[in-house]
Short mmCIF file of C-alpha atoms and ligand atoms in Angstrom, two decimals:
data_model
loop_
_atom_site.label_atom_id
_atom_site.label_comp_id
_atom_site.label_asym_id
_atom_site.label_seq_id
_atom_site.Cartn_x
_atom_site.Cartn_y
_atom_site.Cartn_z
CA MET Z 1 20.96 -19.81 -12.61
CA GLU Z 2 18.50 -17.74 -10.56
CA ILE Z 3 17.99 -18.24 -6.84
CA SER Z 4 15.33 -16.64 -4.62
CA LYS Z 5 15.99 -15.84 -0.97
CA LYS Z 6 13.38 -14.53 1.41
CA VAL Z 7 14.72 -11.95 3.86
CA ILE Z 8 12.78 -10.28 6.66
CA LEU Z 9 13.54 -6.83 8.05
CA THR Z 10 12.51 -6.32 11.63
CA GLY Z 11 13.10 -3.94 14.55
CA HIS Z 12 11.20 -1.19 16.36
CA PHE Z 13 9.05 1.25 14.47
CA GLY Z 14 10.60 4.32 12.93
CA VAL Z 15 14.14 2.91 12.83
CA GLY Z 16 14.32 3.09 9.03
CA LYS Z 17 13.53 -0.42 7.72
CA THR Z 18 11.36 0.86 4.88
CA SER Z 19 13.87 3.61 4.13
CA LEU Z 20 16.70 1.08 3.84
CA VAL Z 21 14.66 -1.04 1.40
CA GLN Z 22 13.63 2.06 -0.53
CA GLN Z 23 17.25 3.21 -0.81
CA PHE Z 24 18.47 -0.25 -1.78
CA VAL Z 25 15.72 -1.03 -4.32
CA LYS Z 26 14.90 2.41 -5.73
CA GLN Z 27 17.84 4.64 -4.69
CA LYS Z 28 15.39 7.04 -3.06
CA PHE Z 29 15.01 8.54 0.40
CA SER Z 30 12.13 10.44 1.94
CA GLU Z 31 12.34 12.54 5.11
CA SER Z 32 8.69 12.03 5.93
CA TYR Z 33 7.63 9.03 7.97
CA LEU Z 34 4.90 6.72 6.73
CA THR Z 35 4.57 3.68 8.93
CA THR Z 36 4.28 0.16 7.55
CA ILE Z 37 1.37 -2.03 8.60
CA GLY Z 38 1.57 -5.79 8.28
CA VAL Z 39 4.33 -6.38 5.80
CA LYS Z 40 5.45 -4.81 2.56
CA VAL Z 41 6.95 -7.23 0.07
CA ASP Z 42 9.57 -5.96 -2.38
CA LYS Z 43 12.08 -7.59 -4.66
CA LYS Z 44 15.56 -6.82 -5.90
CA GLN Z 45 17.94 -8.88 -7.97
CA VAL Z 46 21.61 -8.83 -7.02
CA ASP Z 47 24.69 -10.38 -8.51
CA VAL Z 48 26.93 -12.12 -6.00
CA ASP Z 49 29.99 -14.08 -7.10
CA GLY Z 50 28.44 -14.68 -10.52
CA ALA Z 51 25.10 -15.90 -9.13
CA LYS Z 52 21.89 -13.97 -9.75
CA VAL Z 53 19.97 -13.83 -6.50
CA ASN Z 54 16.40 -12.56 -6.19
CA LEU Z 55 16.15 -11.02 -2.76
CA ILE Z 56 12.52 -11.08 -1.63
CA LEU Z 57 12.40 -8.41 1.04
CA TRP Z 58 9.68 -8.69 3.67
CA ASP Z 59 9.66 -5.31 5.37
CA LEU Z 60 7.70 -5.87 8.59
CA ALA Z 61 5.79 -3.32 10.63
CA GLY Z 62 7.85 -2.28 13.64
CA GLU Z 63 6.69 -2.72 17.21
CA SER Z 64 7.04 -0.41 20.17
CA SER Z 65 8.51 -2.98 22.52
CA ALA Z 66 9.27 -6.68 22.06
CA ILE Z 67 9.20 -7.93 18.51
CA LYS Z 68 6.12 -9.99 17.79
CA VAL Z 69 6.00 -11.40 14.30
CA PRO Z 70 3.10 -13.58 13.11
CA LYS Z 71 4.31 -17.14 12.50
CA SER Z 72 3.16 -17.24 8.89
CA TYR Z 73 5.36 -14.21 8.07
CA LEU Z 74 8.42 -16.19 9.13
CA LEU Z 75 7.78 -19.29 7.02
CA GLY Z 76 10.55 -19.85 4.53
CA THR Z 77 12.73 -17.03 5.85
CA GLN Z 78 16.36 -17.47 4.88
CA GLY Z 79 17.85 -14.30 6.27
CA ILE Z 80 17.11 -11.63 8.87
CA ILE Z 81 18.00 -7.97 8.97
CA TYR Z 82 17.49 -6.53 12.44
CA VAL Z 83 17.50 -2.75 12.35
CA PHE Z 84 17.81 -0.28 15.23
CA ASP Z 85 18.08 3.49 15.36
CA VAL Z 86 21.42 4.71 16.76
CA SER Z 87 19.76 7.91 17.98
CA ARG Z 88 17.08 6.13 20.08
CA GLU Z 89 18.44 3.92 22.81
CA GLU Z 90 15.04 2.25 23.39
CA THR Z 91 15.40 0.62 19.95
CA PHE Z 92 18.49 -1.37 20.92
CA ALA Z 93 18.15 -1.73 24.67
CA TYR Z 94 16.36 -5.08 24.30
CA LEU Z 95 18.15 -6.35 21.23
CA ASP Z 96 19.20 -9.57 22.95
CA ASP Z 97 15.64 -10.52 23.91
CA ASP Z 98 14.39 -9.73 20.42
CA LEU Z 99 17.07 -11.87 18.77
CA LEU Z 100 16.32 -14.76 21.14
CA GLU Z 101 12.63 -14.52 20.33
CA LEU Z 102 13.35 -14.61 16.61
CA LYS Z 103 15.71 -17.56 16.97
CA LYS Z 104 13.05 -19.47 18.90
CA SER Z 105 10.61 -19.16 15.99
CA MET Z 106 13.09 -20.07 13.29
CA LEU Z 107 16.06 -22.33 13.01
CA GLU Z 108 19.25 -20.34 13.02
CA VAL Z 109 19.29 -18.39 9.79
CA PRO Z 110 21.98 -15.89 8.81
CA HIS Z 111 21.35 -12.43 10.18
CA VAL Z 112 22.88 -8.98 10.21
CA ILE Z 113 22.29 -6.24 12.77
CA LEU Z 114 22.20 -2.70 11.43
CA GLY Z 115 22.51 0.50 13.47
CA ASN Z 116 20.74 2.91 11.11
CA LYS Z 117 20.69 6.75 10.99
CA SER Z 118 24.47 6.86 11.51
CA ASP Z 119 24.36 10.35 9.96
CA LEU Z 120 22.84 11.61 13.23
CA MET Z 121 25.78 10.56 15.40
CA ASN Z 122 29.50 11.25 15.53
CA GLU Z 123 32.24 8.62 15.48
CA GLU Z 124 32.62 8.69 19.23
CA ASP Z 125 28.91 8.01 19.88
CA LEU Z 126 28.93 5.17 17.35
CA ALA Z 127 31.95 3.59 19.03
CA SER Z 128 30.20 3.79 22.38
CA ILE Z 129 27.08 2.10 20.92
CA LYS Z 130 29.27 -0.62 19.44
CA SER Z 131 30.68 -1.35 22.86
CA LYS Z 132 27.20 -1.48 24.42
CA VAL Z 133 25.75 -3.95 21.91
CA PRO Z 134 27.24 -7.41 22.37
CA HIS Z 135 26.85 -8.37 18.70
CA GLU Z 136 28.48 -7.50 15.45
CA VAL Z 137 26.83 -4.29 14.24
CA ALA Z 138 27.14 -2.51 10.92
CA PHE Z 139 26.24 1.20 10.83
CA THR Z 140 24.15 2.45 7.94
CA SER Z 141 22.46 5.62 6.81
CA ALA Z 142 19.50 5.22 4.50
CA LYS Z 143 19.48 9.00 4.23
CA GLU Z 144 23.03 9.41 2.98
CA ASN Z 145 23.17 5.99 1.34
CA THR Z 146 26.08 4.88 3.51
CA ASN Z 147 26.80 1.17 3.74
CA VAL Z 148 23.26 0.22 2.58
CA GLU Z 149 24.07 -1.91 -0.45
CA GLU Z 150 27.04 -3.43 1.39
CA ALA Z 151 24.77 -4.55 4.24
CA PHE Z 152 22.30 -6.30 1.91
CA LEU Z 153 25.09 -7.90 -0.14
CA ASN Z 154 26.85 -9.05 2.98
CA LEU Z 155 23.74 -10.90 4.13
CA THR Z 156 23.24 -12.36 0.63
CA LYS Z 157 26.75 -13.83 0.75
CA MET Z 158 26.02 -15.34 4.16
CA MET Z 159 22.87 -17.01 2.76
CA LEU Z 160 24.54 -18.59 -0.27
CA MET C 1 -30.67 -12.09 -4.92
CA ASN C 2 -30.98 -13.79 -1.54
CA LEU C 3 -29.40 -12.55 1.66
CA ASN C 4 -26.36 -14.78 1.41
CA GLU C 5 -25.59 -13.70 -2.12
CA LEU C 6 -25.98 -10.10 -1.03
CA LYS C 7 -23.57 -10.65 1.86
CA LEU C 8 -21.00 -12.29 -0.37
CA ALA C 9 -21.33 -9.82 -3.23
CA TYR C 10 -18.74 -7.49 -1.69
CA PHE C 11 -16.21 -10.28 -1.29
CA LYS C 12 -16.80 -11.50 -4.81
CA ARG C 13 -15.78 -8.14 -6.12
CA ARG C 14 -12.88 -7.91 -3.69
CA SER C 15 -11.47 -11.42 -3.84
CA GLN C 16 -9.90 -13.83 -6.27
CA ILE C 17 -9.28 -17.57 -6.29
CA VAL C 18 -6.25 -19.05 -7.99
CA VAL C 19 -5.56 -22.78 -8.24
CA PHE C 20 -2.00 -23.96 -8.87
CA ASP C 21 0.05 -27.13 -8.86
CA HIS C 22 3.16 -28.31 -6.98
CA ASP C 23 5.44 -26.30 -9.26
CA GLY C 24 3.42 -23.11 -8.85
CA ILE C 25 1.86 -23.36 -12.32
CA VAL C 26 -1.56 -21.69 -12.48
CA LEU C 27 -4.33 -24.14 -13.40
CA GLU C 28 -7.31 -21.84 -12.95
CA SER C 29 -8.08 -18.28 -11.86
CA CYS C 30 -11.33 -16.36 -11.58
CA ASN C 31 -9.50 -13.12 -12.42
CA THR C 32 -11.69 -10.71 -10.46
CA LEU C 33 -8.81 -8.51 -9.28
CA SER C 34 -5.86 -9.30 -11.45
CA SER C 35 -5.66 -11.12 -14.72
CA ILE C 36 -3.56 -14.28 -14.25
CA SER C 37 -3.25 -16.61 -17.24
CA ASN C 38 -3.15 -20.37 -16.91
CA GLY C 39 0.36 -21.78 -17.19
CA ILE C 40 2.06 -18.87 -15.40
CA ASN C 41 4.55 -19.87 -12.70
CA LEU C 42 3.63 -18.13 -9.43
CA PHE C 43 6.89 -19.07 -7.73
CA GLU C 44 8.73 -17.11 -10.40
CA GLU C 45 6.34 -14.25 -11.09
CA ILE C 46 4.83 -13.23 -7.74
CA PRO C 47 7.35 -11.80 -5.25
CA PHE C 48 5.19 -12.81 -2.30
CA MET C 49 5.26 -16.46 -3.45
CA GLN C 50 8.98 -16.52 -4.14
CA GLY C 51 10.89 -18.31 -1.46
CA LEU C 52 7.74 -19.98 -0.14
CA GLN C 53 7.75 -22.99 -2.46
CA HIS C 54 9.08 -25.49 0.08
CA GLU C 55 6.83 -24.31 2.88
CA ILE C 56 3.75 -24.49 0.67
CA ALA C 57 4.66 -28.00 -0.51
CA LYS C 58 4.94 -29.11 3.13
CA LEU C 59 1.35 -28.10 4.03
CA ARG C 60 -1.01 -30.88 5.12
CA ILE C 61 -4.22 -31.45 3.16
CA GLY C 62 -6.85 -28.92 4.21
CA GLU C 63 -4.52 -27.03 6.56
CA PRO C 64 -4.52 -23.33 5.67
CA VAL C 65 -1.71 -20.88 6.01
CA ILE C 66 -3.02 -17.37 6.56
CA TYR C 67 -1.24 -14.12 5.79
CA ASN C 68 -2.83 -10.91 7.02
CA CYS C 69 -2.09 -7.44 5.76
CA ILE C 70 0.37 -8.02 2.96
CA HIS C 71 1.20 -4.85 1.06
CA THR C 72 2.35 -5.96 -2.36
CA SER C 73 1.37 -6.31 -5.98
CA VAL C 74 -0.24 -9.26 -7.66
CA PHE C 75 0.95 -8.61 -11.16
CA ASP C 76 -0.12 -5.04 -11.87
CA TYR C 77 -2.60 -4.90 -8.99
CA GLN C 78 -1.15 -3.26 -5.88
CA SER C 79 -3.05 -3.27 -2.60
CA PHE C 80 -3.24 -4.49 1.00
CA PHE C 81 -4.23 -8.14 0.88
CA ASP C 82 -5.08 -11.06 3.09
CA PHE C 83 -3.95 -14.35 1.57
CA ILE C 84 -5.00 -17.88 2.45
CA ILE C 85 -3.19 -20.81 0.89
CA ARG C 86 -4.57 -24.32 1.26
CA LYS C 87 -3.61 -27.70 -0.11
CA VAL C 88 -6.63 -29.67 -1.42
CA GLU C 89 -7.28 -33.09 -2.87
CA ASP C 90 -8.91 -33.30 -6.28
CA GLY C 91 -9.51 -36.95 -7.11
CA ASP C 92 -6.05 -38.51 -7.14
CA ASP C 93 -4.43 -35.15 -7.57
CA VAL C 94 -3.33 -32.57 -5.03
CA LYS C 95 -3.64 -28.90 -5.83
CA TRP C 96 -3.17 -25.66 -3.99
CA VAL C 97 -5.77 -22.94 -3.67
CA TRP C 98 -4.70 -19.35 -3.20
CA LEU C 99 -7.43 -17.04 -1.90
CA ILE C 100 -6.75 -13.37 -2.37
CA TYR C 101 -8.76 -10.76 -0.42
CA ASP C 102 -8.32 -7.10 -1.19
CA PHE C 103 -8.74 -5.18 2.09
CA HIS C 104 -7.34 -1.86 0.92
CA GLU C 105 -9.94 0.35 2.60
CA GLN C 106 -9.92 -1.50 5.91
CA TYR C 107 -6.15 -1.52 6.17
CA GLU C 108 -5.91 2.15 5.17
CA ASN C 109 -7.93 2.95 8.30
CA ILE C 110 -5.66 0.85 10.48
CA LEU C 111 -2.64 2.49 8.87
CA GLU C 112 -3.93 5.90 9.88
CA LEU C 113 -4.37 4.84 13.51
CA GLN C 114 -0.96 3.21 13.71
CA GLN C 115 0.63 6.26 12.11
CA GLN C 116 -0.87 8.51 14.80
CA ARG C 117 0.26 6.18 17.59
CA ASN C 118 3.82 5.93 16.29
CA VAL C 119 4.25 9.62 15.55
CA SER C 120 3.02 10.65 18.98
CA HIS C 121 5.33 8.11 20.63
CA LEU C 122 8.31 9.43 18.65
CA GLN C 123 7.45 13.03 19.51
CA LYS C 124 7.13 12.14 23.18
CA THR C 125 10.51 10.40 23.35
CA SER C 126 12.26 13.20 21.49
CA LEU C 127 10.77 15.79 23.88
CA GLN C 128 11.82 13.69 26.86
CA LYS C 129 15.35 13.63 25.48
CA VAL C 130 15.49 17.41 25.02
CA ASN C 131 14.08 17.85 28.49
CA LYS C 132 16.61 15.46 30.03
CA ASN C 133 19.47 17.37 28.38
CA LEU C 134 18.13 20.66 29.66
CA VAL C 135 17.71 19.34 33.18
CA GLU C 136 21.28 18.00 33.14
CA GLU C 137 22.60 21.36 31.94
CA ILE C 138 20.71 23.22 34.61
CA GLU C 139 22.03 20.90 37.30
CA THR C 140 25.62 21.37 36.14
CA LEU C 141 25.24 25.14 36.10
CA GLU C 142 23.68 25.10 39.53
CA ARG C 143 26.60 23.11 40.90
CA ILE C 144 29.09 25.57 39.39
CA ASN C 145 27.11 28.53 40.64
CA GLU C 146 26.85 27.06 44.12
CA GLY C 147 30.68 26.80 44.05
CA LEU C 148 31.01 30.41 42.93
CA LYS C 149 28.61 31.59 45.62
CA THR C 150 30.46 29.85 48.44
CA SER C 151 33.78 31.17 47.16
CA GLY C 152 32.37 34.67 47.60
CA SER C 153 32.42 35.47 43.89
CA SER C 154 29.85 37.92 42.60
CA ASN C 155 29.61 36.13 39.24
CA ILE C 156 27.04 33.65 37.96
CA LEU C 157 27.25 31.31 34.94
CA ILE C 158 24.19 31.17 32.72
CA LYS C 159 23.40 29.57 29.40
CA SER C 160 22.08 31.92 26.76
CA ASP C 161 21.84 31.24 23.00
CA ASN C 162 23.80 28.02 23.42
CA GLN C 163 26.72 29.89 25.00
CA LEU C 164 27.89 29.85 28.59
CA ILE C 165 28.09 33.41 29.83
CA ASN C 166 29.79 34.64 32.94
CA VAL C 167 27.59 37.40 34.31
CA ASP C 168 28.85 39.74 36.98
CA MET C 169 26.02 40.27 39.49
CA LYS C 170 27.15 43.88 39.89
CA ASP C 171 26.21 44.53 36.25
CA VAL C 172 22.70 43.13 36.54
CA LEU C 173 19.86 45.68 36.54
CA PHE C 174 16.92 43.30 36.88
CA PHE C 175 15.53 39.84 35.97
CA GLU C 176 12.33 39.52 33.99
CA ALA C 177 10.22 36.35 33.62
CA PHE C 178 9.36 35.51 30.03
CA GLY C 179 7.39 32.27 29.63
CA ASP C 180 9.71 29.36 30.34
CA TYR C 181 12.68 31.76 30.17
CA VAL C 182 14.18 34.53 32.21
CA LYS C 183 15.63 37.67 30.63
CA ILE C 184 18.67 38.99 32.46
CA HIS C 185 19.00 42.73 31.83
CA THR C 186 22.50 44.06 32.42
CA SER C 187 23.79 47.56 31.75
CA LYS C 188 25.29 46.32 28.45
CA GLN C 189 22.87 43.70 27.12
CA VAL C 190 20.04 41.27 27.69
CA HIS C 191 20.64 37.51 28.12
CA VAL C 192 17.88 34.94 27.79
CA ASN C 193 18.15 31.85 29.98
CA TYR C 194 15.92 28.76 30.14
CA ASN C 195 14.91 28.99 33.79
CA ARG C 196 12.20 29.99 36.25
CA ILE C 197 12.32 33.31 38.05
CA LYS C 198 11.50 31.52 41.31
CA ASN C 199 14.57 29.35 40.86
CA ILE C 200 16.78 32.39 40.16
CA GLU C 201 15.46 34.14 43.26
CA THR C 202 16.80 31.42 45.57
CA LYS C 203 20.27 31.74 44.04
CA LEU C 204 20.71 35.49 44.50
CA PRO C 205 22.41 37.25 47.42
CA GLU C 206 19.50 38.56 49.52
CA ASP C 207 21.18 41.80 50.46
CA GLN C 208 21.52 42.85 46.81
CA PHE C 209 18.30 41.76 45.09
CA VAL C 210 14.59 41.98 45.84
CA ARG C 211 11.52 40.47 44.18
CA VAL C 212 9.08 43.28 43.33
CA HIS C 213 6.58 41.48 41.10
CA ARG C 214 5.56 38.01 39.94
CA SER C 215 7.79 38.62 36.92
CA TYR C 216 10.55 40.89 38.24
CA ILE C 217 13.56 40.79 40.56
CA VAL C 218 15.57 44.01 40.73
CA ARG C 219 19.03 44.93 41.99
CA ILE C 220 18.39 47.22 44.92
CA ASP C 221 21.23 49.68 44.31
CA LYS C 222 20.08 50.22 40.70
CA ILE C 223 16.62 51.53 41.66
CA GLU C 224 16.44 55.21 40.67
CA ASN C 225 13.03 56.11 42.05
CA ILE C 226 9.93 54.46 43.44
CA GLU C 227 6.28 55.44 43.03
CA GLN C 228 3.03 53.95 44.39
CA SER C 229 2.97 50.97 42.07
CA SER C 230 6.14 51.10 40.00
CA LEU C 231 9.83 51.80 40.15
CA GLN C 232 12.37 52.95 37.63
CA ILE C 233 15.73 51.49 36.62
CA GLY C 234 17.40 53.30 33.73
CA ASP C 235 14.58 54.11 31.34
CA LYS C 236 12.60 51.00 32.26
CA ILE C 237 9.47 51.32 34.42
CA ILE C 238 8.96 48.13 36.44
CA PRO C 239 5.61 47.35 38.08
CA ILE C 240 5.45 46.62 41.82
CA GLY C 241 3.10 43.76 42.67
CA GLN C 242 0.66 44.34 45.58
CA SER C 243 1.88 41.29 47.47
CA PHE C 244 5.53 42.30 47.12
CA LYS C 245 5.09 45.92 48.19
CA SER C 246 5.49 45.59 51.95
CA SER C 247 8.56 43.36 51.75
CA LEU C 248 10.14 45.85 49.33
CA LEU C 249 9.49 48.74 51.70
CA ASP C 250 10.87 46.72 54.64
CA ARG C 251 14.03 46.06 52.71
CA LEU C 252 14.46 49.69 51.73
CA GLU C 253 13.98 50.77 55.33
CA GLN C 254 16.72 48.47 56.48
CA LEU C 255 19.18 50.24 54.17
N1 LIG V 1 18.50 11.00 9.61
C1 LIG V 1 18.04 9.83 9.15
N2 LIG V 1 16.71 9.59 9.12
C2 LIG V 1 16.29 8.40 8.64
C3 LIG V 1 17.18 7.41 8.18
N3 LIG V 1 16.45 6.34 7.80
C4 LIG V 1 15.15 6.66 8.02
N4 LIG V 1 15.04 7.89 8.51
C5 LIG V 1 13.79 8.59 8.88
O1 LIG V 1 13.18 7.87 9.94
C6 LIG V 1 11.77 7.85 9.81
C7 LIG V 1 11.26 6.42 9.85
O2 LIG V 1 11.71 5.71 8.72
P1 LIG V 1 10.99 4.38 8.16
O3 LIG V 1 11.87 3.82 7.12
O4 LIG V 1 9.59 4.65 7.81
O5 LIG V 1 11.01 3.46 9.49
P2 LIG V 1 10.45 1.96 9.67
O6 LIG V 1 11.45 1.24 10.48
O7 LIG V 1 10.09 1.39 8.36
O8 LIG V 1 9.13 2.24 10.56
P3 LIG V 1 7.82 1.30 10.70
O9 LIG V 1 7.37 0.94 9.34
O10 LIG V 1 6.81 2.15 11.41
O11 LIG V 1 8.22 0.11 11.50
C8 LIG V 1 11.47 8.59 8.51
O12 LIG V 1 11.10 9.91 8.82
C9 LIG V 1 12.78 8.57 7.75
O13 LIG V 1 12.93 9.69 6.90
C10 LIG V 1 18.59 7.71 8.20
O14 LIG V 1 19.47 6.91 7.82
N5 LIG V 1 18.95 8.92 8.70
MG1 LIG V 2 8.32 0.70 7.60
#
């Protein structure tokens, strides 16, 4: 049986949302930055515990401060991936407010928080970020393909 | 062609109307942008539509849901679209109408503007970060140097080529301004330090060094000879600035 799940990716601009999708869907990475406007919709089928799940990935344009997502984009969302950039503190300083805002617009849906660009930091810095962010965070690197597939599969399992 | 037709001509070429039923099955399509056959299931074939089935079913009659700036493909047609989905009554039946507008050109322009905004913001924050690190380093060095000065040491710590170097003031021949940097010429080598010559001047023991030019501070006991408008240290001729001349002569007289 096939199931479809709509997932949105959100977070500040330049944190690597599009790069994570690109790595996950096409196993590609590009150093150059091309911003997303509106939303880019992509699809990838995954196999989780014997179930075929079509992940419909809504890769949203990032904001510079608080996350403002048009209501219609959120309709039918079943999972959220919130991405920040471990090398830019401004992208996780207001994580709490952003999450609250998202929760207000949607009923509680499963979410994962990803600290991306882990390749730019050492273990010590990552541990210090973990202690600063009062949520469960998984570190990823779209560049080096570290923990990317795991993060998407983890969310898929939470949605099933 | 009347004015209204003329106005709408652009949209006719750039838009498409698709009518579908509760299960997402296509009943009709005008196929201007993408060829969609009747009987196709949109909830299975169009990524954008997947996952939206329940939300679309819940719409009230006539109430539209509007999606701006969706970058995706409708079958083999990839572009930036605006979508409007509306539930309509057709006799006893209800149907859904999906309006597709292709706004590729318009959104490409917005993309360019947003790209410029984001890139300049990222450059600004990364420069601020570099600057903050440099300022912190300078402050630390100044604290250490202040300590050395009060302990009577003749050494100074400077950062050059990412290394901390302990320079003995007795070895210094002269300092030379070089853009945002200062070159420290010693008898053995030249160090380059991110600093301002004005800042260096305040740190040096007054009885040993003198400013002779906007860009030069020299160690007094290394001066070999002085002419009208220059002096010599080793084989280097250093200019004497007009405004620094009298203070230099005063200092030499005191010796
Ligand atoms: N070093 C490193 N760079 C990355 C990584 N992921 C993304 N980048 C770079 O970061 C920049 C921004 O990446 P995007 O994926 O476009 O960021 P985004 O979050 O989609 O940005 P918006 O669409 O503007 O919201 C690009 O130059 C990428 O090459 C990573 O894991 N490590
Ligand atoms: Mg993007």
